[in-house]
Structure formats: structure tokens, C-alpha cells
CSV table of C-alpha atoms and ligand atoms in Angstrom, one decimal:
chain,number,residue,atom,x,y,z
A,1,MET,CA,-157.5,-68.9,-129.1
A,2,LYS,CA,-156.9,-72.5,-130.6
A,3,LEU,CA,-153.8,-74.2,-128.8
A,4,THR,CA,-151.7,-76.3,-130.9
A,5,PRO,CA,-150.9,-79.6,-129.0
A,6,VAL,CA,-147.3,-80.4,-128.2
A,7,PHE,CA,-146.4,-83.9,-128.2
A,8,PHE,CA,-143.3,-85.2,-126.2
A,9,PRO,CA,-142.1,-88.6,-127.2
A,10,VAL,CA,-143.2,-91.4,-124.5
A,11,MET,CA,-140.7,-93.7,-123.5
A,12,ASN,CA,-142.4,-97.1,-123.4
A,13,ILE,CA,-141.6,-99.1,-120.2
A,14,LEU,CA,-142.0,-102.7,-121.0
A,15,THR,CA,-142.0,-105.1,-117.9
A,16,SER,CA,-143.2,-108.3,-119.3
A,17,LEU,CA,-142.2,-110.4,-122.4
A,18,ASP,CA,-145.8,-110.0,-123.8
A,19,ALA,CA,-145.5,-106.1,-123.5
A,20,LEU,CA,-142.0,-106.3,-125.5
A,21,LYS,CA,-143.5,-108.6,-128.1
A,22,LYS,CA,-146.6,-106.4,-128.8
A,23,TYR,CA,-144.3,-103.3,-128.9
A,24,ARG,CA,-141.8,-105.1,-131.0
A,25,LYS,CA,-144.8,-106.0,-133.7
A,26,THR,CA,-145.4,-102.1,-134.1
A,27,LEU,CA,-141.8,-101.6,-135.4
A,28,SER,CA,-141.8,-103.7,-138.5
A,29,ASN,CA,-139.2,-102.3,-141.3
A,30,LYS,CA,-137.6,-100.1,-138.7
A,31,THR,CA,-134.0,-100.5,-137.7
A,32,ILE,CA,-133.5,-101.3,-133.9
A,33,GLY,CA,-130.7,-101.0,-131.6
A,34,LEU,CA,-130.4,-102.9,-128.4
A,35,VAL,CA,-128.5,-101.5,-125.5
A,36,PRO,CA,-128.3,-104.4,-122.9
A,37,THR,CA,-127.3,-103.1,-119.4
A,38,MET,CA,-127.6,-104.2,-115.6
A,39,GLY,CA,-128.6,-100.9,-114.8
A,40,HIS,CA,-127.0,-98.2,-112.2
A,41,LEU,CA,-126.3,-96.4,-115.6
A,42,HIS,CA,-123.5,-93.7,-116.4
A,43,GLN,CA,-122.1,-91.7,-119.1
A,44,GLY,CA,-120.7,-94.9,-120.8
A,45,HIS,CA,-123.9,-96.7,-121.1
A,46,LEU,CA,-125.5,-93.1,-122.5
A,47,SER,CA,-122.6,-93.1,-124.9
A,48,LEU,CA,-123.6,-96.6,-126.1
A,49,CYS,CA,-127.4,-95.2,-126.3
A,50,GLN,CA,-126.1,-92.2,-128.3
A,51,LYS,CA,-124.5,-94.3,-131.0
A,52,SER,CA,-127.6,-96.6,-131.1
A,53,GLN,CA,-129.7,-93.4,-131.7
A,54,ALA,CA,-127.3,-92.3,-134.4
A,55,ASP,CA,-127.6,-95.6,-136.2
A,56,ASN,CA,-131.2,-96.6,-135.8
A,57,ASP,CA,-134.8,-95.6,-135.9
A,58,ILE,CA,-135.4,-97.1,-132.6
A,59,THR,CA,-133.3,-97.6,-129.5
A,60,ILE,CA,-134.5,-99.9,-127.0
A,61,VAL,CA,-132.5,-100.3,-123.5
A,62,SER,CA,-132.8,-103.4,-121.4
A,63,ILE,CA,-132.1,-103.2,-117.6
A,64,PHE,CA,-131.8,-106.5,-116.0
A,65,VAL,CA,-129.1,-107.6,-113.3
A,66,ASN,CA,-128.5,-111.2,-114.6
A,67,PRO,CA,-128.2,-113.7,-111.8
A,68,ALA,CA,-126.6,-116.2,-113.8
A,69,GLN,CA,-123.5,-114.4,-114.6
A,70,PHE,CA,-122.5,-113.5,-111.1
A,71,ASN,CA,-120.3,-116.3,-109.6
A,72,GLN,CA,-120.7,-114.8,-106.2
A,73,LYS,CA,-124.1,-114.5,-104.5
A,74,LYS,CA,-122.6,-111.5,-102.6
A,75,ASP,CA,-121.7,-109.6,-105.7
A,76,PHE,CA,-125.2,-110.0,-107.0
A,77,LYS,CA,-126.8,-108.9,-103.8
A,78,ASN,CA,-124.3,-105.9,-103.8
A,79,TYR,CA,-124.7,-104.8,-107.4
A,80,PRO,CA,-126.2,-101.4,-107.3
A,81,ARG,CA,-129.8,-101.0,-108.4
A,82,THR,CA,-131.0,-97.6,-109.2
A,83,ILE,CA,-134.0,-98.2,-111.3
A,84,ASP,CA,-135.8,-94.8,-110.6
A,85,GLU,CA,-132.8,-92.8,-111.6
A,86,ASP,CA,-132.0,-95.1,-114.7
A,87,LEU,CA,-135.5,-94.4,-116.0
A,88,LYS,CA,-135.3,-90.8,-115.4
A,89,LEU,CA,-131.9,-90.5,-117.4
A,90,LEU,CA,-133.3,-92.6,-120.3
A,91,LYS,CA,-136.3,-90.3,-120.5
A,92,THR,CA,-134.0,-87.4,-120.9
A,93,GLN,CA,-132.0,-89.2,-123.5
A,94,LYS,CA,-135.2,-89.8,-125.6
A,95,ILE,CA,-134.8,-93.6,-125.6
A,96,ASP,CA,-138.0,-95.3,-127.3
A,97,ALA,CA,-138.3,-98.1,-124.9
A,98,VAL,CA,-136.8,-99.8,-122.0
A,99,PHE,CA,-137.1,-103.5,-121.5
A,100,LEU,CA,-137.1,-104.5,-117.7
A,101,PRO,CA,-137.9,-108.1,-117.5
A,102,LYS,CA,-138.5,-110.2,-114.1
A,103,ILE,CA,-135.9,-113.0,-113.3
A,104,LYS,CA,-138.6,-115.7,-113.7
A,105,ALA,CA,-139.8,-114.5,-117.0
A,106,MET,CA,-136.3,-114.8,-118.4
A,107,TYR,CA,-135.4,-118.1,-116.7
A,108,PRO,CA,-138.7,-119.9,-117.1
A,109,ASP,CA,-136.4,-123.1,-117.2
A,110,ASN,CA,-134.8,-122.1,-113.9
A,111,TYR,CA,-131.3,-121.8,-115.7
A,112,GLN,CA,-131.4,-125.4,-117.1
A,113,VAL,CA,-130.4,-124.4,-120.7
A,114,GLN,CA,-127.5,-122.4,-121.1
A,115,VAL,CA,-125.1,-121.4,-123.9
A,116,GLU,CA,-121.5,-122.9,-123.7
A,117,GLU,CA,-118.3,-121.6,-125.3
A,118,ILE,CA,-115.4,-124.0,-124.8
A,119,GLN,CA,-112.3,-121.8,-126.0
A,120,LEU,CA,-112.4,-118.2,-125.3
A,121,SER,CA,-114.5,-118.9,-122.1
A,122,ARG,CA,-111.6,-120.7,-120.6
A,123,VAL,CA,-109.2,-117.7,-119.9
A,124,LEU,CA,-109.1,-114.4,-118.1
A,125,GLU,CA,-112.8,-113.6,-116.8
A,126,GLY,CA,-113.9,-117.2,-117.5
A,127,ARG,CA,-110.8,-118.7,-115.4
A,128,PHE,CA,-111.6,-116.2,-112.5
A,129,ARG,CA,-115.5,-116.3,-112.5
A,130,PRO,CA,-116.5,-119.8,-113.0
A,131,GLY,CA,-120.1,-119.8,-114.7
A,132,HIS,CA,-119.9,-116.0,-115.6
A,133,VAL,CA,-119.5,-116.6,-119.5
A,134,SER,CA,-122.2,-119.1,-119.8
A,135,GLY,CA,-124.6,-116.8,-117.8
A,136,MET,CA,-123.6,-113.7,-119.8
A,137,LEU,CA,-123.9,-115.5,-123.0
A,138,THR,CA,-127.2,-117.0,-122.2
A,139,ILE,CA,-128.9,-113.6,-121.2
A,140,VAL,CA,-127.5,-112.1,-124.3
A,141,LEU,CA,-128.8,-114.5,-126.5
A,142,LYS,CA,-132.2,-114.3,-124.6
A,143,LEU,CA,-132.4,-110.6,-125.4
A,144,LEU,CA,-131.5,-110.7,-128.8
A,145,ASN,CA,-134.1,-113.4,-129.5
A,146,LEU,CA,-136.7,-111.3,-127.9
A,147,VAL,CA,-136.0,-107.9,-129.1
A,148,GLN,CA,-135.0,-109.1,-132.5
A,149,ALA,CA,-132.6,-105.8,-132.9
A,150,THR,CA,-130.9,-105.1,-136.1
A,151,HIS,CA,-127.8,-103.9,-134.0
A,152,ALA,CA,-126.7,-104.4,-130.5
A,153,TYR,CA,-124.1,-102.1,-128.6
A,154,PHE,CA,-121.4,-103.4,-126.1
A,155,GLY,CA,-118.7,-101.7,-124.4
A,156,GLU,CA,-114.8,-102.5,-125.1
A,157,LYS,CA,-114.3,-102.2,-121.4
A,158,ASP,CA,-115.4,-105.9,-121.2
A,159,TYR,CA,-113.3,-106.9,-124.2
A,160,GLN,CA,-113.5,-110.5,-123.7
A,161,GLN,CA,-117.2,-110.4,-123.3
A,162,LEU,CA,-117.5,-108.4,-126.6
A,163,LEU,CA,-115.4,-111.1,-128.6
A,164,LEU,CA,-117.5,-113.9,-126.9
A,165,ILE,CA,-120.8,-112.2,-128.0
A,166,LYS,CA,-119.5,-111.8,-131.6
A,167,LYS,CA,-118.5,-115.3,-131.7
A,168,MET,CA,-121.9,-116.6,-130.5
A,169,ALA,CA,-123.7,-114.3,-132.7
A,170,ASP,CA,-121.7,-115.8,-135.6
A,171,ALA,CA,-122.0,-119.2,-134.6
A,172,PHE,CA,-125.6,-119.3,-134.2
A,173,PHE,CA,-126.3,-117.0,-137.3
A,174,ILE,CA,-128.0,-114.2,-135.3
A,175,PRO,CA,-129.3,-111.6,-137.6
A,176,CYS,CA,-128.1,-108.6,-135.6
A,177,LYS,CA,-125.0,-106.7,-136.0
A,178,ILE,CA,-122.8,-106.6,-132.8
A,179,ILE,CA,-121.4,-103.3,-132.5
A,180,PRO,CA,-118.4,-102.3,-130.4
A,181,CYS,CA,-118.1,-98.9,-128.5
A,182,ALA,CA,-115.0,-97.4,-127.2
A,183,THR,CA,-114.4,-97.4,-123.4
A,184,LEU,CA,-115.3,-94.2,-121.8
A,185,ARG,CA,-113.0,-92.8,-119.0
A,186,ALA,CA,-113.5,-90.3,-116.0
A,187,SER,CA,-111.5,-87.1,-115.9
A,188,ASP,CA,-108.9,-89.3,-113.8
A,189,LYS,CA,-108.7,-91.9,-116.3
A,190,LEU,CA,-110.7,-94.5,-114.3
A,191,ALA,CA,-112.8,-96.5,-116.7
A,192,LEU,CA,-116.5,-95.8,-116.3
A,193,SER,CA,-118.2,-99.0,-114.5
A,194,SER,CA,-121.5,-99.3,-112.6
A,195,ARG,CA,-119.1,-100.9,-109.7
A,196,ASN,CA,-117.0,-97.6,-109.4
A,197,SER,CA,-119.8,-96.0,-107.1
A,198,ARG,CA,-118.9,-98.6,-104.5
A,199,LEU,CA,-115.2,-97.2,-104.2
A,200,THR,CA,-114.9,-94.9,-101.2
A,201,PRO,CA,-112.8,-91.6,-101.9
A,202,SER,CA,-109.7,-93.4,-100.8
A,203,GLN,CA,-110.2,-96.4,-102.4
A,204,ARG,CA,-111.1,-94.6,-105.7
A,205,LYS,CA,-107.8,-92.6,-105.1
A,206,LYS,CA,-105.9,-95.9,-105.0
A,207,ALA,CA,-107.8,-97.4,-107.9
A,208,LEU,CA,-106.4,-94.7,-110.2
A,209,HIS,CA,-103.0,-96.6,-110.1
A,210,PHE,CA,-104.9,-99.2,-112.0
A,211,PRO,CA,-105.5,-97.3,-115.4
A,212,ARG,CA,-102.2,-95.2,-114.8
A,213,LEU,CA,-100.0,-98.5,-114.9
A,214,LEU,CA,-102.1,-100.0,-117.7
A,215,HIS,CA,-101.5,-97.0,-120.0
A,216,GLN,CA,-97.8,-96.6,-119.1
A,217,LYS,CA,-95.3,-97.2,-121.8
A,218,ASN,CA,-92.4,-99.5,-121.9
A,219,ILE,CA,-93.5,-101.7,-118.8
A,220,SER,CA,-94.2,-105.3,-118.5
A,221,THR,CA,-97.2,-107.1,-117.6
A,222,LYS,CA,-95.0,-108.8,-114.8
A,223,LYS,CA,-94.0,-105.6,-113.4
A,224,ILE,CA,-97.5,-104.3,-113.5
A,225,THR,CA,-98.7,-107.2,-111.5
A,226,GLN,CA,-95.9,-106.4,-108.9
A,227,GLU,CA,-96.6,-102.9,-108.5
A,228,LEU,CA,-100.3,-103.4,-108.1
A,229,THR,CA,-99.7,-106.2,-105.7
A,230,LYS,CA,-97.2,-103.9,-103.7
A,231,LEU,CA,-100.3,-101.2,-103.7
A,232,GLY,CA,-102.6,-103.7,-102.2
A,233,PHE,CA,-104.5,-104.9,-105.1
A,234,LYS,CA,-105.4,-108.6,-105.7
A,235,VAL,CA,-104.5,-109.1,-109.2
A,236,ASP,CA,-106.4,-111.8,-111.1
A,237,TYR,CA,-104.4,-111.1,-114.5
A,238,VAL,CA,-102.3,-108.6,-116.5
A,239,VAL,CA,-102.0,-110.1,-120.0
A,240,ASP,CA,-101.3,-109.0,-123.6
A,241,LYS,CA,-103.8,-110.6,-126.0
A,242,TRP,CA,-105.9,-110.0,-128.9
A,243,GLY,CA,-103.8,-106.6,-129.5
A,244,ARG,CA,-104.7,-105.4,-126.2
A,245,ARG,CA,-103.5,-105.2,-122.6
A,246,LEU,CA,-106.2,-106.7,-120.3
A,247,ALA,CA,-106.3,-106.7,-116.4
A,248,ALA,CA,-108.4,-107.3,-113.8
A,249,VAL,CA,-107.8,-106.7,-110.0
A,250,CYS,CA,-109.9,-106.7,-106.5
A,251,LEU,CA,-109.5,-103.6,-104.4
A,252,ASP,CA,-111.0,-104.4,-101.0
A,253,GLY,CA,-113.2,-106.9,-102.6
A,254,ILE,CA,-114.6,-104.4,-105.3
A,255,ARG,CA,-113.6,-106.0,-108.8
A,256,LEU,CA,-112.3,-103.7,-111.7
A,257,ILE,CA,-111.4,-104.5,-115.1
A,258,ASP,CA,-110.1,-102.6,-118.0
A,259,ASN,CA,-108.0,-102.9,-121.2
A,260,VAL,CA,-105.9,-100.5,-123.4
A,261,LYS,CA,-104.9,-101.3,-127.0
A,262,SER,CA,-101.4,-102.4,-127.4
A,263,LYS,CA,-100.2,-99.8,-129.4
A,264,VAL,CA,-101.1,-97.2,-126.6
A,265,ARG,CA,-98.3,-98.2,-124.9
W,301,PAF,O1,-122.0,-105.9,-119.6
W,301,PAF,C1,-123.0,-106.1,-119.0
W,301,PAF,O2,-123.5,-105.1,-118.6
W,301,PAF,C2,-123.5,-107.3,-119.2
W,301,PAF,O3,-122.8,-108.4,-119.0
W,301,PAF,C3,-124.9,-107.4,-120.3
W,301,PAF,C4,-124.2,-107.5,-121.4
W,301,PAF,C5,-125.7,-106.5,-120.0
W,301,PAF,C6,-125.4,-109.0,-119.9
W,301,PAF,O4,-126.0,-108.9,-118.7
């Protein structure tokens, strides 16, 4: 009896810039979606992957915990790293390639060249996390240049990040479409985030006041700030801007950010 071979698509794991460049050369004339991540993947990331897969011939996910965008060393050190689980998950999603570069390879200049935006970056996240915006824009620019994707996918949870990346792509004539993706929430309404896994069950219960108050109708930003502070959150900001209500808080040192469309309220 002759057996017909069954081919399972392989997921290319690219751990060096050379491997990425070599793989990229095999993809001419294809549409390529890039999903940049810092790993510890959850359903929110997977929804970005699915959107990319629906739009493109090839989807490449990058996993890189970017030191330059952490304004606190402790936050960088504590950032959850679950590479084996992440790779398994991406394989089940039939992702074409994963780019896993080393820090030294991404920063051969020892962080000396960085992207600076001088307007949007001065407010909200930029104000509370000095250096974060430059570090984030720098790594995104490096990834866009290396991967040369036709489309790149970013979640709306980091709304200011999305606006900054769009602005940078326009300013530098980057031939890649920046695609926004809606925030995914758990059934208890908490916006999905890699940092949520650091919450204990009792912290998570408390954290739910954050999306509850953000979604509440007829409540001022001032009142939300007061309520959250009373509940024990450290509030960085709650503001109405860009047609959204945006907020960032810390709960026992764990930073949570979220935003909702203004018309939701
Ligand atoms: O949103 C993130 O996870 C990061 O800021 C990003 C866009 C992957 C850059 O490191």
C-alpha cells in the first residue's frame, strides 16, 4: 500500500536577524502581516494574529521584551516570560513565523539612536513613564524595517501607543499599513493584558472596579479618580481625549491601562 504523505505547515522560528532576512527573501510578492508582541501571549494577541491571517498571505509574530521601553528596571525584570507556552500557542494558530531576536542584535548601537516624538509623547503614558515612548517607537521602527511587513497590527488598549506608531509610520514614509484592533476583555470586563497574570485573585477582584468605572455612564473623570483612589488604586490619570476616556492606575505596584470610546458612556 502506498502512503500519501501529509504535510503539516512548519512554523519558522527565527532567532537571528540573518535568519529573518533569509526567510523574508522567500516571500516576495506576498502580503505580510506583522504582530509585534512582548510575549506571555493571551487571547488579545491571538485576535491580532487572526486578523493578520485573514488579511495577509503570511503572518509573522515577533516576541521581544524590549528593555528600552521599561522605565523601571524592576518592571522589566518582573515582566512575565513564557516563551515555550507562547510558541506552542502560536503553532496551534498556524502562524507562519516567529521572530525572537536577542537584545544585542536589536541594539548594536547600545541604545544610542532612538526615535523621538515631541508632542503626543509628552502626555499620559509619556508623562508617567519617562523614556517609554522613545523606547517603544524605536523598537517598532526596527521591527518594521527588518520585517518589511505590508500590514502591522496593534491593540487599541494601548491607544496612545497606536496613535504614536501611526504618526511615526506617516512621518517616516514607512510602507506598512498600521491596523488598529479592538480591545479584548475577559468575561469580568478586565481588558486582557500580559500584566494581569501578576494579579492575585483578591487583587483581580479589586481591579474590576477599574473597567467598571471607566464604562460607567454620567460620571466625571474627577469622580472616577476619587473612587479609584478611595479603593486603594494609585491613579496616574483619567482623562477624556481623542474621543476616548483613557486611564492608567497602579494596584499594589501592578500597572493597568485601559480606555473606552467616549460614546460608550
Ligand atoms: O504593546 C506592546 O506589547 C509593545 O509596546 C510593542 C508594540 C510590542 C513594542 O515592544
